[in-house]
Short mmCIF file of C-alpha atoms in Angstrom, two decimals:
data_model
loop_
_atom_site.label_atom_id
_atom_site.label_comp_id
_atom_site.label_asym_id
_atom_site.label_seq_id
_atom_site.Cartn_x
_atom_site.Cartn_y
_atom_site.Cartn_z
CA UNK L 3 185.71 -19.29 -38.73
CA UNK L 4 183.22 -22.26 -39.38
CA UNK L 5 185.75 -24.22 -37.94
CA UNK L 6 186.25 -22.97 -34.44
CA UNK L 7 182.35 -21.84 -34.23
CA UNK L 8 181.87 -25.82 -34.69
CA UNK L 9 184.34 -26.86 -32.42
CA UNK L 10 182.79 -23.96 -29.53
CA UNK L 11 179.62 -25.74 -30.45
CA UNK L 12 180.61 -29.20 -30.22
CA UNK L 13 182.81 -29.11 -27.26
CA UNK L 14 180.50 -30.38 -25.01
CA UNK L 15 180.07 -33.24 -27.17
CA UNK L 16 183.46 -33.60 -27.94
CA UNK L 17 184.68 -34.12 -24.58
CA UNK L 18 181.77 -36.69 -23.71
CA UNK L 19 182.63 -38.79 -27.21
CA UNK L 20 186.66 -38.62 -25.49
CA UNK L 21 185.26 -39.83 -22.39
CA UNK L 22 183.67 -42.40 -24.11
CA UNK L 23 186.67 -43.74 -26.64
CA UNK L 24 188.99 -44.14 -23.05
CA UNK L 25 186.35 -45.86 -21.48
CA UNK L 26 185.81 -48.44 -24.34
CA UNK L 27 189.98 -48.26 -24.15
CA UNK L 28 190.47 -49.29 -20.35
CA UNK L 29 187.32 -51.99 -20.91
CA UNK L 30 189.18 -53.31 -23.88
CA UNK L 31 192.36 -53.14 -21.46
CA UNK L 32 191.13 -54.90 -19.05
CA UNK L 33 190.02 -58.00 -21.12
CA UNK L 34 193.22 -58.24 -22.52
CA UNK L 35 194.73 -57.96 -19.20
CA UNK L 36 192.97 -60.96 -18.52
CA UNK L 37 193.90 -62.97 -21.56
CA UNK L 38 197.24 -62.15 -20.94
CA UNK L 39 197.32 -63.32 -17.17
CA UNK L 40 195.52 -66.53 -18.23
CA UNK L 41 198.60 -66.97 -21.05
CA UNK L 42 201.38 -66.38 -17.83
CA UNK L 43 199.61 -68.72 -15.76
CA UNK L 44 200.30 -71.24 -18.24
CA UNK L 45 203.81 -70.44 -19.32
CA UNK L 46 204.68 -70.31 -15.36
CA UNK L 47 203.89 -73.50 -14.86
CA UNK L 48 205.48 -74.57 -17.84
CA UNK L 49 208.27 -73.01 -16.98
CA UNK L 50 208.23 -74.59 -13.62
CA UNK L 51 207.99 -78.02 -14.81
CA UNK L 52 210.35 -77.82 -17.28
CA UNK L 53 212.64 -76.24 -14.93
CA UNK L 54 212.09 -79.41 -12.44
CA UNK L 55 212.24 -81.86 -14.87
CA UNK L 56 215.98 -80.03 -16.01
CA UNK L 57 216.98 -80.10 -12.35
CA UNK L 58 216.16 -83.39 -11.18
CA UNK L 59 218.04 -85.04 -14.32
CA UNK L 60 221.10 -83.20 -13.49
CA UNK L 61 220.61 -84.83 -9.82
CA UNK L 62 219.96 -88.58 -11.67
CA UNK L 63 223.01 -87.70 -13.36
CA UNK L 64 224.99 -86.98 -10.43
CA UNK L 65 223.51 -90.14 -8.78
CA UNK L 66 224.52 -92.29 -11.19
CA UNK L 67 228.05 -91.09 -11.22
CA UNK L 68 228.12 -91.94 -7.66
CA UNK L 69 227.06 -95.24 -8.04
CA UNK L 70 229.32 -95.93 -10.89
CA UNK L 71 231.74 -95.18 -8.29
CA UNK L 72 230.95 -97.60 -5.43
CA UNK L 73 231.51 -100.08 -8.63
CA UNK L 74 235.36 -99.61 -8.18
CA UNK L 75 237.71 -101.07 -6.12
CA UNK L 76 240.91 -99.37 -5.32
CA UNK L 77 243.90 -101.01 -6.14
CA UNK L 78 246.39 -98.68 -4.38
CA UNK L 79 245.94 -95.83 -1.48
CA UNK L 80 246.23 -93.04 -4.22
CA UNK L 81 243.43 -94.53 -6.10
CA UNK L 82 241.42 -94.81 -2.82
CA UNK L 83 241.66 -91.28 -2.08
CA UNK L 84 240.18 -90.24 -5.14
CA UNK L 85 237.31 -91.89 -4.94
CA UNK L 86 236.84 -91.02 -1.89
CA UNK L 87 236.88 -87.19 -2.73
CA UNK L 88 234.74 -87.90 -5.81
CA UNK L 89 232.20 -89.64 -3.54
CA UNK L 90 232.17 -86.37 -1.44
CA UNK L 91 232.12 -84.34 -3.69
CA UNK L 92 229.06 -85.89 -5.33
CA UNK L 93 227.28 -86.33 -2.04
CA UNK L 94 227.49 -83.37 -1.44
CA UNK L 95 226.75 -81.55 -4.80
CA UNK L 96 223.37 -84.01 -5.14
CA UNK L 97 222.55 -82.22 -1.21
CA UNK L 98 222.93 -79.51 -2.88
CA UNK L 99 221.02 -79.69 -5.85
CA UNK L 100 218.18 -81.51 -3.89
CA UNK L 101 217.78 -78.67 -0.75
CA UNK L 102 217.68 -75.59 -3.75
CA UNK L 103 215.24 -77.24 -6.52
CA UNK L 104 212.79 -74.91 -5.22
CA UNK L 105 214.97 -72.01 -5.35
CA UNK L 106 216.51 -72.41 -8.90
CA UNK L 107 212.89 -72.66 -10.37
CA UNK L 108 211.44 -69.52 -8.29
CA UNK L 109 214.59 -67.82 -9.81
CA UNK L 110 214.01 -69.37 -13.36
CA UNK L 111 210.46 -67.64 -13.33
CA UNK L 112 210.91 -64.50 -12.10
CA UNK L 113 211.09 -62.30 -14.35
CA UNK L 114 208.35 -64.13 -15.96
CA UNK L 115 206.10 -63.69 -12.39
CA UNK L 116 207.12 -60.37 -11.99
CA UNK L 117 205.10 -59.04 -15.04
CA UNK L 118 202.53 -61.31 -14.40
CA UNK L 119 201.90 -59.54 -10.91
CA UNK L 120 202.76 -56.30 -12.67
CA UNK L 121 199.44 -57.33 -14.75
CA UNK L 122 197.41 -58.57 -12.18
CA UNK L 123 197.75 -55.25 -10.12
CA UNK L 124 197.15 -53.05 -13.09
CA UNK L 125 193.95 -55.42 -13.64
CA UNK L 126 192.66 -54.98 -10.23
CA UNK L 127 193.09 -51.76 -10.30
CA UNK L 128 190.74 -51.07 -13.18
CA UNK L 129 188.20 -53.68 -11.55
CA UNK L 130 188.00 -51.32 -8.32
CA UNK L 131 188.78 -48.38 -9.73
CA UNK L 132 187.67 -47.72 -13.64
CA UNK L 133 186.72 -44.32 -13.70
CA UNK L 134 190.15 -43.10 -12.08
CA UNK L 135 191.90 -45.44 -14.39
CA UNK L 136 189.86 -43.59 -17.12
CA UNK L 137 190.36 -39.69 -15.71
CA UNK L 138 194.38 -41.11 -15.81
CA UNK L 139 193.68 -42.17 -19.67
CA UNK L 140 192.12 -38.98 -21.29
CA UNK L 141 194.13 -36.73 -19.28
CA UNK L 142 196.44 -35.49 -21.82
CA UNK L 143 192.75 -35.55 -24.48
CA UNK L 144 190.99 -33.50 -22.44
CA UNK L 145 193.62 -31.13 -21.32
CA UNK L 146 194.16 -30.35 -24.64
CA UNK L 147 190.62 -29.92 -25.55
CA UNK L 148 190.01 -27.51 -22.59
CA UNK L 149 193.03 -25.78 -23.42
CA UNK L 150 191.93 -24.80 -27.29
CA UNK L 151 188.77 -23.84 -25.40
CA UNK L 152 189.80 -21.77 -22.90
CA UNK L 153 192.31 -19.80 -25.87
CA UNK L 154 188.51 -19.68 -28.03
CA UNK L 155 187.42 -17.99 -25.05
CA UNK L 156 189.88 -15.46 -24.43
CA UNK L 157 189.01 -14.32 -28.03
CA UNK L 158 185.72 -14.72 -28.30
CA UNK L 159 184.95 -10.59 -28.99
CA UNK L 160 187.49 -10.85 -31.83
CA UNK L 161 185.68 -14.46 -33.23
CA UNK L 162 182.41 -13.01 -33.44
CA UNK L 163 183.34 -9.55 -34.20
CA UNK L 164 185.01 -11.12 -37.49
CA UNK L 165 181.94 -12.94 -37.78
CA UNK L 166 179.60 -9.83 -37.81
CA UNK L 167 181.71 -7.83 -40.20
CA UNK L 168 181.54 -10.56 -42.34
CA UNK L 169 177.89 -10.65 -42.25
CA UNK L 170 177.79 -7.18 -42.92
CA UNK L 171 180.08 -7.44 -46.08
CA UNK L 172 177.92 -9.79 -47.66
CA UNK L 173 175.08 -7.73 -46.77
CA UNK L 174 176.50 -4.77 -48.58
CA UNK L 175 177.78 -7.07 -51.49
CA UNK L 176 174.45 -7.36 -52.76
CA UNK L 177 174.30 -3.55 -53.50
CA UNK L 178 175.03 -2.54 -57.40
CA UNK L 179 178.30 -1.91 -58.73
CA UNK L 180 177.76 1.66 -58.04
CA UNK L 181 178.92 1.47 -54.18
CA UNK L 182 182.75 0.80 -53.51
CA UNK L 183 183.35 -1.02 -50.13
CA UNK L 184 186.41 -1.17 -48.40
CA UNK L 185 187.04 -3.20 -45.58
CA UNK L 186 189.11 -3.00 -42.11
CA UNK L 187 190.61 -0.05 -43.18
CA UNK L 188 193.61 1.17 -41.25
CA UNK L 189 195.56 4.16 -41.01
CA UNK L 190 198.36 5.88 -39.16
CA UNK L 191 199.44 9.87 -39.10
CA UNK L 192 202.69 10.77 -38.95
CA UNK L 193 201.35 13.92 -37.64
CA UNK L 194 199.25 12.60 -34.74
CA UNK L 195 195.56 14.62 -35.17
CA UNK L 196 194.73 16.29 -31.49
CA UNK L 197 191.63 15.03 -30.15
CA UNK L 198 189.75 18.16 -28.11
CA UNK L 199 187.01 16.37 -26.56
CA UNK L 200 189.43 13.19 -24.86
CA UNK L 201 192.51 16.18 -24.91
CA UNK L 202 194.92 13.25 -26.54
CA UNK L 203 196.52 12.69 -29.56
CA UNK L 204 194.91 10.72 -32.41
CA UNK L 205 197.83 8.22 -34.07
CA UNK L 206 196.04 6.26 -36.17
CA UNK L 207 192.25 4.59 -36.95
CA UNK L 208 190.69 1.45 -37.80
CA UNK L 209 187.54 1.72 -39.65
CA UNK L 210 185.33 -1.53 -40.27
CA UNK L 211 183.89 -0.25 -43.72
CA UNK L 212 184.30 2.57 -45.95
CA UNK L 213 181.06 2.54 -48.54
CA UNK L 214 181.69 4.91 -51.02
CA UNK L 215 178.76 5.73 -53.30
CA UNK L 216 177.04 8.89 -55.40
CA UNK L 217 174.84 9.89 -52.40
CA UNK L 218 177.93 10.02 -50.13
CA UNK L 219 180.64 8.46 -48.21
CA UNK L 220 179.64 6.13 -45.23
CA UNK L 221 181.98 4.79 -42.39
CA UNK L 222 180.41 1.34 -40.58
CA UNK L 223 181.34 0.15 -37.76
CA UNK L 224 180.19 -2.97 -37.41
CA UNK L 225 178.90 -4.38 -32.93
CA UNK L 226 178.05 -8.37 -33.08
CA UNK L 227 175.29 -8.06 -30.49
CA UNK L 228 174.29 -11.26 -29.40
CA UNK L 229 170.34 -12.36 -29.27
CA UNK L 230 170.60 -12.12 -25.82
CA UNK L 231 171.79 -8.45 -25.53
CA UNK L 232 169.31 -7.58 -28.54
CA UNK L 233 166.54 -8.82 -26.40
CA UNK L 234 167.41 -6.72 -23.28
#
């Protein structure tokens, strides 16, 4: 019972320190965010050069092939054709190579890009939009913080009649040994008792406490008025 009267108490406070923890979470996000894009930036370019530098040798290997093969002279017509078709084919594989370097390094990176941009729009989103980012972030927190509350609620005449009955038992407790108490006492009838005054039928009861002592027997029932309703 401590328990949920502390957490009825402390909601409020709760929620705000929840609040809190995403905010410090999307701030701590957002810094890393930044680190991170800093790091891509680098390897991109990296990447690129590297990817350039692999390119461009494969093209000053193709080049020198073809000049290796202006270095021959054909002795025959069969021998001419072939290096004629291995000129071509060189030509026109270094054309090649040269009009897509561009291409085959923006395809090299773009995986890597993609999650850089995938980054930078997450990042710019928290920049122009932090509290929705946070709302988003302690969602799932907060739902299920309002939804222990709102169950509290629902019982809150069974929490704090508990609470008065137990109040009254250690009340009584501190009467000698000559008083027998017994609590929530339930009974049915298999004989259901008729009721005159409501005209119904009386199944079974529920009596807070039974004190049983020398001077008589004494049924409590036990109302948790609040301060509020005492006052009024």
């Amino acid at each position: 019972m401590k328990e949920v009267i502390d957490f009825k108490n402390l909601y409020s406070i709760n929620r705000q320190q929840i609040i809190s923890q995403h905010e410090n979470l999307i701030e701590q996000e957002k810094i890393r965010l930044q680190c991170e894009l800093m790091q891509l930036d680098t390897t991109i370019e990296k990447s690129k050069l590297l990817k350039e530098k692999e390119l461009n040798e494969e093209i000053d290997k193709q080049r020198h092939k073809l000049n290796v093969l202006t270095t021959f002279a054909p002795t025959n017509h069969f021998e001419q054709l072939v290096i004629f078709l291995k000129n071509w084919y060189y030509k026109k594989k270094i054309f090649y190579n040269e009009k897509n370097v561009a291409i085959k390094v923006k395809k090299s990176i773009r995986e890597i890009v993609n999650l850089s941009q995938q980054k930078s729009n997450r990042n710019q989103y928290i920049i122009s939009h932090f509290e929705d980012a946070v709302k988003q972030s302690c969602t799932i927190p907060l739902t299920e913080l309002d939804r222990k509350k709102t169950i509290l609620d629902e019982l809150d005449p069974f929490i704090y009649g508990a609470l008065g009955e137990q109040k009254v038992v250690k009340e009584l407790e501190s009467l000698s040994d000559e008083y027998f108490l017994i609590n929530d006492f339930c009974i049915s009838f298999s004989s259901p008792i008729y009721n005159k005054q409501e005209n119904d039928y009386i199944k079974s009861i529920q009596i807070d406490h039974i004190l049983v002592s020398s001077s008589g027997i004494f049924l409590i029932e036990t109302k948790n008025w609040s301060e509020k309703s005492l006052e009024n």
